[in-house]
Short mmCIF file of C-alpha atoms and ligand atoms in Angstrom, two decimals:
data_model
loop_
_atom_site.label_atom_id
_atom_site.label_comp_id
_atom_site.label_asym_id
_atom_site.label_seq_id
_atom_site.Cartn_x
_atom_site.Cartn_y
_atom_site.Cartn_z
CA MET A 11 16.23 174.42 -99.30
CA ALA A 12 15.04 172.27 -96.16
CA GLU A 13 11.96 169.44 -97.18
CA ILE A 14 9.02 170.01 -95.56
CA ARG A 15 6.28 167.91 -93.52
CA VAL A 16 2.94 168.69 -91.79
CA MET A 17 2.11 166.69 -88.74
CA ARG A 18 -0.61 167.62 -86.88
CA ASP A 19 -1.79 167.57 -84.10
CA ASP A 20 -3.88 164.30 -83.07
CA LEU A 21 -1.07 162.90 -84.61
CA LEU A 22 0.62 163.32 -80.71
CA PRO A 23 -0.80 162.32 -77.73
CA PRO A 24 -4.15 163.92 -77.29
CA PRO A 25 -4.78 166.62 -74.15
CA SER A 26 -6.81 166.29 -71.73
CA LEU A 27 -9.76 168.47 -72.69
CA GLU A 28 -11.04 168.61 -69.21
CA ARG A 29 -8.50 171.35 -67.77
CA ARG A 30 -6.95 174.10 -69.72
CA HIS A 31 -3.15 174.02 -71.59
CA LEU A 32 -1.00 175.98 -72.84
CA LEU A 33 0.72 173.65 -75.49
CA SER A 34 0.82 176.14 -78.59
CA ILE A 35 -0.15 179.35 -80.28
CA ALA A 36 -2.16 178.04 -82.30
CA ASP A 37 -4.42 177.32 -79.07
CA LEU A 38 -5.08 180.73 -78.54
CA THR A 39 -7.29 183.51 -80.15
CA ARG A 40 -6.28 187.33 -80.81
CA ALA A 41 -8.49 187.64 -77.77
CA ASP A 42 -6.65 184.97 -75.43
CA VAL A 43 -3.77 187.32 -76.60
CA GLU A 44 -4.88 190.39 -75.63
CA ARG A 45 -6.04 189.32 -72.18
CA LEU A 46 -2.74 187.72 -71.04
CA LEU A 47 -0.72 190.48 -72.15
CA GLY A 48 -3.84 192.80 -70.29
CA THR A 49 -3.27 190.42 -67.49
CA ALA A 50 1.10 191.06 -67.63
CA ARG A 51 0.19 194.44 -67.65
CA ASN A 52 -1.56 194.32 -63.81
CA PHE A 53 1.22 192.36 -62.67
CA SER A 54 3.80 194.34 -63.68
CA ARG A 55 2.47 197.08 -62.70
CA SER A 56 2.28 195.22 -58.71
CA LEU A 57 5.87 194.21 -59.08
CA GLU A 58 6.29 198.46 -58.89
CA ARG A 59 5.68 197.54 -55.33
CA GLU A 60 7.83 197.12 -52.47
CA MET A 61 6.08 193.95 -51.69
CA LYS A 62 6.07 191.65 -54.70
CA LYS A 63 4.33 189.09 -53.70
CA LEU A 64 1.22 188.54 -54.53
CA PRO A 65 -1.34 185.80 -52.83
CA THR A 66 -3.07 184.78 -55.70
CA LEU A 67 -1.67 181.58 -56.00
CA ARG A 68 -1.80 180.21 -52.58
CA GLY A 69 -1.98 176.93 -51.70
CA ARG A 70 -1.33 176.08 -55.75
CA LEU A 71 1.40 174.05 -56.97
CA VAL A 72 3.65 174.52 -60.10
CA VAL A 73 6.13 172.06 -61.31
CA ASN A 74 8.51 172.72 -64.01
CA VAL A 75 10.06 169.68 -65.83
CA PHE A 76 13.72 171.26 -67.59
CA PHE A 77 14.68 168.58 -69.45
CA GLU A 78 16.92 171.34 -71.78
CA SER A 79 18.90 173.29 -70.66
CA SER A 80 17.48 176.92 -70.19
CA THR A 81 17.89 180.16 -67.91
CA ARG A 82 15.27 182.52 -68.75
CA THR A 83 12.04 180.29 -68.87
CA SER A 84 13.35 178.28 -66.12
CA SER A 85 13.86 181.71 -63.54
CA SER A 86 11.29 183.35 -65.20
CA PHE A 87 8.70 179.99 -63.57
CA GLU A 88 9.88 180.13 -60.90
CA LEU A 89 9.88 183.49 -59.70
CA ALA A 90 6.42 184.26 -61.38
CA ALA A 91 5.03 181.49 -59.44
CA LYS A 92 7.15 182.00 -56.24
CA ARG A 93 5.27 186.27 -57.07
CA LEU A 94 2.37 184.46 -56.89
CA SER A 95 2.95 182.88 -53.88
CA ALA A 96 2.07 178.87 -55.59
CA ASP A 97 4.54 176.86 -53.78
CA THR A 98 6.30 175.49 -56.41
CA MET A 99 8.84 172.15 -57.56
CA SER A 100 12.15 171.96 -59.79
CA ILE A 101 12.90 169.06 -62.11
CA LYS A 102 15.61 168.56 -63.85
CA ALA A 103 16.63 165.74 -67.32
CA SER A 104 20.11 165.07 -65.07
CA GLY A 105 20.47 163.88 -61.65
CA SER A 106 16.83 163.12 -62.00
CA ALA A 107 15.49 159.45 -62.93
CA VAL A 108 15.56 160.17 -66.23
CA ASP A 109 19.22 159.48 -66.43
CA LYS A 110 18.49 155.46 -64.86
CA GLY A 111 16.20 155.27 -67.83
CA GLU A 112 13.32 156.19 -66.83
CA SER A 113 10.42 157.74 -69.60
CA LEU A 114 9.34 161.12 -70.22
CA LYS A 115 5.45 158.74 -69.50
CA ASP A 116 6.02 157.47 -66.49
CA THR A 117 8.26 160.39 -64.87
CA ALA A 118 4.48 162.74 -65.72
CA LEU A 119 2.93 160.00 -63.91
CA THR A 120 5.20 160.08 -60.88
CA LEU A 121 4.96 163.60 -60.18
CA GLY A 122 1.42 163.80 -61.61
CA ALA A 123 1.08 162.59 -58.37
CA TYR A 124 1.37 164.51 -55.71
CA ASP A 125 -1.70 166.34 -57.64
CA PRO A 126 0.14 169.89 -59.17
CA ASP A 127 -1.98 172.33 -60.79
CA ILE A 128 0.10 173.17 -63.29
CA ILE A 129 3.18 171.58 -65.14
CA VAL A 130 5.74 174.01 -66.86
CA ILE A 131 7.90 171.19 -69.41
CA ARG A 132 10.42 171.58 -71.12
CA HIS A 133 11.89 169.08 -73.42
CA PRO A 134 13.62 167.99 -76.60
CA GLN A 135 11.19 165.77 -78.40
CA ILE A 136 8.50 167.96 -80.32
CA GLY A 137 5.30 166.73 -78.41
CA GLY A 138 6.56 166.29 -74.96
CA ALA A 139 4.36 168.81 -73.22
CA HIS A 140 0.98 167.02 -74.86
CA LEU A 141 2.43 163.89 -73.73
CA VAL A 142 2.11 165.56 -70.28
CA ALA A 143 -1.13 167.01 -71.10
CA GLY A 144 -1.98 163.30 -71.87
CA VAL A 145 -1.88 161.36 -68.53
CA THR A 146 -1.59 163.77 -65.44
CA GLY A 147 -4.99 166.67 -64.68
CA ALA A 148 -2.27 169.29 -64.52
CA HIS A 149 -2.54 171.85 -66.71
CA VAL A 150 0.35 172.06 -68.86
CA VAL A 151 2.16 174.57 -70.83
CA ASN A 152 4.78 174.30 -72.53
CA ALA A 153 8.40 175.71 -72.00
CA GLY A 154 9.65 174.81 -75.42
CA ASP A 155 9.48 171.40 -77.16
CA GLY A 156 12.46 170.60 -79.59
CA LYS A 157 11.15 172.29 -82.73
CA HIS A 158 8.14 172.96 -82.38
CA GLN A 159 6.52 175.18 -81.09
CA HIS A 160 7.41 177.66 -77.28
CA PRO A 161 4.28 179.74 -77.14
CA THR A 162 5.39 181.86 -74.17
CA GLN A 163 9.00 182.83 -75.86
CA ALA A 164 5.97 184.58 -78.10
CA LEU A 165 3.54 186.01 -75.97
CA LEU A 166 6.51 188.22 -73.93
CA ASP A 167 7.74 188.78 -77.62
CA LEU A 168 4.51 190.38 -77.99
CA TYR A 169 4.57 192.37 -74.62
CA THR A 170 8.35 193.59 -75.25
CA LEU A 171 6.60 195.07 -78.44
CA GLN A 172 3.15 196.03 -77.46
CA GLU A 173 4.98 198.52 -74.27
CA GLU A 174 8.15 199.54 -76.96
CA PHE A 175 5.64 201.19 -80.10
CA GLY A 176 2.15 200.68 -78.18
CA ARG A 177 0.05 198.93 -81.07
CA LEU A 178 1.10 195.38 -82.48
CA GLU A 179 -1.23 195.15 -85.95
CA GLY A 180 0.79 197.03 -88.20
CA LEU A 181 4.36 195.90 -86.84
CA HIS A 182 7.02 194.77 -89.70
CA VAL A 183 9.18 192.34 -86.51
CA ALA A 184 12.40 190.71 -89.25
CA ILE A 185 13.33 187.52 -87.94
CA VAL A 186 16.97 186.60 -89.03
CA GLY A 187 18.84 183.26 -88.82
CA ASP A 188 18.74 179.83 -88.16
CA VAL A 189 14.51 179.29 -88.91
CA LEU A 190 14.74 175.44 -89.63
CA HIS A 191 15.88 174.44 -85.97
CA SER A 192 13.77 177.50 -84.67
CA ARG A 193 10.97 177.54 -82.05
CA VAL A 194 10.37 180.66 -80.54
CA ALA A 195 11.42 182.05 -84.82
CA ARG A 196 7.96 179.42 -85.35
CA SER A 197 5.77 180.72 -82.26
CA LEU A 198 6.43 184.43 -83.04
CA VAL A 199 5.94 183.98 -85.94
CA GLN A 200 1.79 183.12 -85.60
CA ALA A 201 1.70 185.01 -83.16
CA LEU A 202 1.99 187.44 -84.85
CA ASP A 203 0.06 186.70 -88.49
CA LEU A 204 -2.54 186.60 -84.68
CA VAL A 205 -2.37 190.25 -84.19
CA GLY A 206 -2.04 191.65 -87.22
CA ALA A 207 1.77 192.61 -87.66
CA ARG A 208 4.11 191.08 -90.95
CA THR A 209 6.68 189.31 -90.56
CA THR A 210 9.56 188.92 -93.42
CA LEU A 211 12.36 186.21 -91.85
CA VAL A 212 15.76 185.91 -93.64
CA GLY A 213 18.62 184.45 -93.16
CA PRO A 214 20.60 181.37 -95.18
CA PRO A 215 18.46 179.13 -97.81
CA THR A 216 19.53 176.20 -96.11
CA LEU A 217 18.32 177.50 -92.87
CA LEU A 218 14.76 178.52 -94.35
CA PRO A 219 12.17 175.67 -95.10
CA ARG A 220 10.35 175.51 -97.58
CA GLY A 221 7.16 176.73 -97.59
CA ILE A 222 7.08 178.75 -94.13
CA GLU A 223 4.82 181.13 -96.05
CA ALA A 224 1.96 179.09 -95.53
CA MET A 225 2.80 180.34 -92.02
CA GLY A 226 1.71 183.48 -93.34
CA CYS A 227 4.96 184.85 -93.59
CA ALA A 228 7.91 186.10 -96.22
CA THR A 229 11.27 184.76 -96.76
CA SER A 230 14.30 187.15 -98.11
CA THR A 231 18.16 185.52 -98.20
CA GLU A 232 19.23 189.52 -98.84
CA ILE A 233 20.50 190.22 -95.60
CA GLY A 234 19.55 194.24 -96.45
CA THR A 235 16.15 193.66 -96.36
CA ILE A 236 15.96 193.29 -92.58
CA ALA A 237 15.81 197.49 -93.27
CA ALA A 238 12.37 197.61 -93.97
CA ALA A 239 11.05 196.22 -91.01
CA ASP A 240 10.50 197.76 -87.43
CA VAL A 241 12.28 195.41 -85.28
CA VAL A 242 15.33 192.72 -86.57
CA TYR A 243 14.76 190.09 -84.39
CA VAL A 244 17.84 187.81 -84.18
CA LEU A 245 18.36 183.85 -84.37
CA ARG A 246 21.04 181.70 -82.73
CA MET A 247 22.36 178.91 -84.45
CA GLN A 248 21.12 175.82 -82.57
CA ARG A 249 23.62 173.74 -83.44
CA GLU A 250 22.27 171.23 -81.21
CA ARG A 251 19.51 170.47 -82.95
CA MET A 252 21.38 170.30 -86.44
CA LEU A 253 22.69 166.68 -87.99
CA GLU A 254 25.80 165.97 -87.86
CA GLY A 255 27.88 166.51 -90.64
CA ALA A 256 25.21 168.20 -92.30
CA ASN A 257 27.04 171.78 -94.25
CA TYR A 258 24.12 174.27 -93.76
CA VAL A 259 26.21 176.93 -93.55
CA PRO A 260 30.35 176.86 -95.33
CA SER A 261 31.17 177.93 -91.76
CA LEU A 262 30.54 180.27 -88.76
CA ARG A 263 32.29 182.87 -89.63
CA GLU A 264 30.93 183.36 -93.42
CA TYR A 265 27.69 182.82 -91.97
CA SER A 266 28.55 186.18 -89.88
CA GLU A 267 29.75 188.42 -92.59
CA ARG A 268 26.81 187.54 -94.47
CA TRP A 269 23.65 187.47 -91.64
CA GLY A 270 25.01 188.99 -88.97
CA VAL A 271 23.08 191.49 -87.41
CA THR A 272 25.54 194.56 -87.20
CA PRO A 273 25.97 197.75 -86.57
CA GLU A 274 26.02 199.31 -90.26
CA ARG A 275 23.38 196.44 -91.39
CA LEU A 276 20.71 198.75 -89.17
CA ARG A 277 18.97 202.06 -89.60
CA PRO A 278 19.88 204.18 -86.63
CA GLY A 279 16.95 203.81 -84.35
CA GLN A 280 15.55 200.88 -84.73
CA LYS A 281 15.05 198.36 -82.00
CA VAL A 282 16.62 194.88 -82.13
CA MET A 283 15.50 191.72 -80.55
CA HIS A 284 17.07 187.66 -79.84
CA PRO A 285 15.03 186.01 -76.87
CA GLY A 286 18.42 184.59 -76.17
CA PRO A 287 21.28 182.74 -75.44
CA MET A 288 23.37 184.72 -77.47
CA ASN A 289 26.43 184.73 -79.21
CA ARG A 290 28.27 187.09 -79.94
CA GLY A 291 29.95 187.97 -82.40
CA VAL A 292 28.41 184.71 -84.76
CA GLU A 293 24.52 186.06 -86.05
CA ILE A 294 24.50 188.73 -83.52
CA ASP A 295 27.87 192.03 -83.23
CA ALA A 296 28.40 192.91 -80.02
CA ARG A 297 27.47 196.63 -80.52
CA VAL A 298 24.57 195.81 -81.24
CA ALA A 299 23.40 193.53 -78.02
CA ASP A 300 24.80 196.20 -75.35
CA ALA A 301 23.21 199.69 -77.66
CA THR A 302 20.09 201.25 -76.09
CA ASP A 303 17.99 199.83 -79.33
CA ALA A 304 18.37 196.42 -77.71
CA LEU A 305 15.88 195.17 -75.64
CA ILE A 306 16.40 191.89 -74.69
CA GLU A 307 16.87 192.69 -71.34
CA THR A 308 13.40 194.70 -71.92
CA GLN A 309 12.30 190.60 -73.53
CA VAL A 310 13.52 189.21 -69.85
CA ARG A 311 11.40 191.09 -67.85
CA ALA A 312 8.58 190.71 -70.17
CA GLY A 313 9.74 187.55 -70.04
CA LEU A 314 8.13 187.52 -65.87
CA VAL A 315 5.34 188.69 -66.16
CA THR A 316 3.86 187.33 -68.80
CA ARG A 317 4.58 183.83 -67.20
CA MET A 318 2.97 184.80 -64.69
CA ALA A 319 -0.52 185.99 -66.36
CA VAL A 320 -0.28 182.06 -68.47
CA LEU A 321 0.09 181.21 -65.07
CA TYR A 322 -2.68 183.35 -63.79
CA ASP A 323 -4.94 182.97 -66.61
CA LEU A 324 -4.39 178.55 -66.61
CA LEU A 325 -5.91 179.62 -62.95
CA THR A 326 -8.67 181.22 -63.54
CA SER A 327 -11.77 181.92 -66.24
CA GLY A 328 -10.02 182.40 -68.89
CA PRO A 329 -10.61 180.26 -72.74
CA VAL A 330 -7.10 179.72 -72.99
CA GLY A 331 -7.17 175.58 -74.45
CA VAL A 332 -6.46 173.72 -76.81
CA LYS A 333 -7.87 173.74 -80.82
CA ALA A 334 -7.84 170.68 -82.46
CA ALA A 335 -5.81 172.80 -85.08
CA ALA A 336 -3.98 171.40 -87.68
CA LEU A 337 -0.06 172.70 -87.21
CA THR A 338 3.35 172.52 -89.71
CA GLU A 339 6.32 171.55 -89.23
CA VAL A 340 9.41 171.47 -90.45
CA ALA A 341 11.59 168.45 -90.55
N1 LIG B 418 14.90 181.83 -75.38
C1 LIG B 418 14.90 180.72 -73.81
O1 LIG B 418 14.22 179.86 -74.42
O2 LIG B 418 15.43 181.16 -73.29
P1 LIG B 418 16.16 180.17 -72.10
O3 LIG B 418 17.06 178.65 -73.36
O4 LIG B 418 17.50 180.56 -71.47
O5 LIG B 418 14.84 179.28 -71.71
#
């Protein structure tokens, strides 16, 4: 079992309290989540029209800063801002002054000089989004900070579940795979707990953080336990976050044999989700990924309307905000 270390939000740079941010699922109440999902549903209806662009955020500036690779999150935030008629600017680490050694603080101060309304930031370090919220006047959305949080992924997953099952309360989700390195798992466990759903984390003991049950979930090292869940949520093996030389599993082949999600391990009709990117043949069998019970493309579509809702909500009167809540972090 991996060691667990407790961090508190007050050990991170203090975010600006004059502006509302979405840095963690811990920032949200159940009412916030319900309002955001309702707004996303309204935007979903607007996207059914031939003319998909809304004038809602005309004249606003959304800056997308992605210092870690992304396909789904970066594209959906950019399209979300464009669908709402905001001006957008996108910065990636490669090709920016980060290549010359510029710090995140100086990059944030530079971009903040343009007076953006919202900065969306993905950063490999825990606390990257908090830092930007502390030094700019923008509303900040955490699009993933290390293995800490990915709140908009959790919101789009709740949206997908709500659309599929017509409810969230009482659902049972089994999250399978590399929980240790997963910001998606941490955010989703908190979000499911907030709305009255149940989570079981499943995987090798080396990839299940000790003490994670304190976040409001059960754990199991037996892949057979996934059969009891309404939904199987598959996680990628995050080799880029694994410590060099650490043997979390004997080999990827052995991992697939023991914990890979295959058709044989699922009940007929059991729904499958994956945040992407997938490693077919490692954590998920290609037949599962391509089956009609897989909600993976539905999740991508949900990402667009959910992120439209988050941008809209931050710039209107919704109470998304920062709480000084303690958070549990895994070393
Ligand atoms: N789910 C997710 O964050 O995917 P990307 O890394 O492609 O943004």
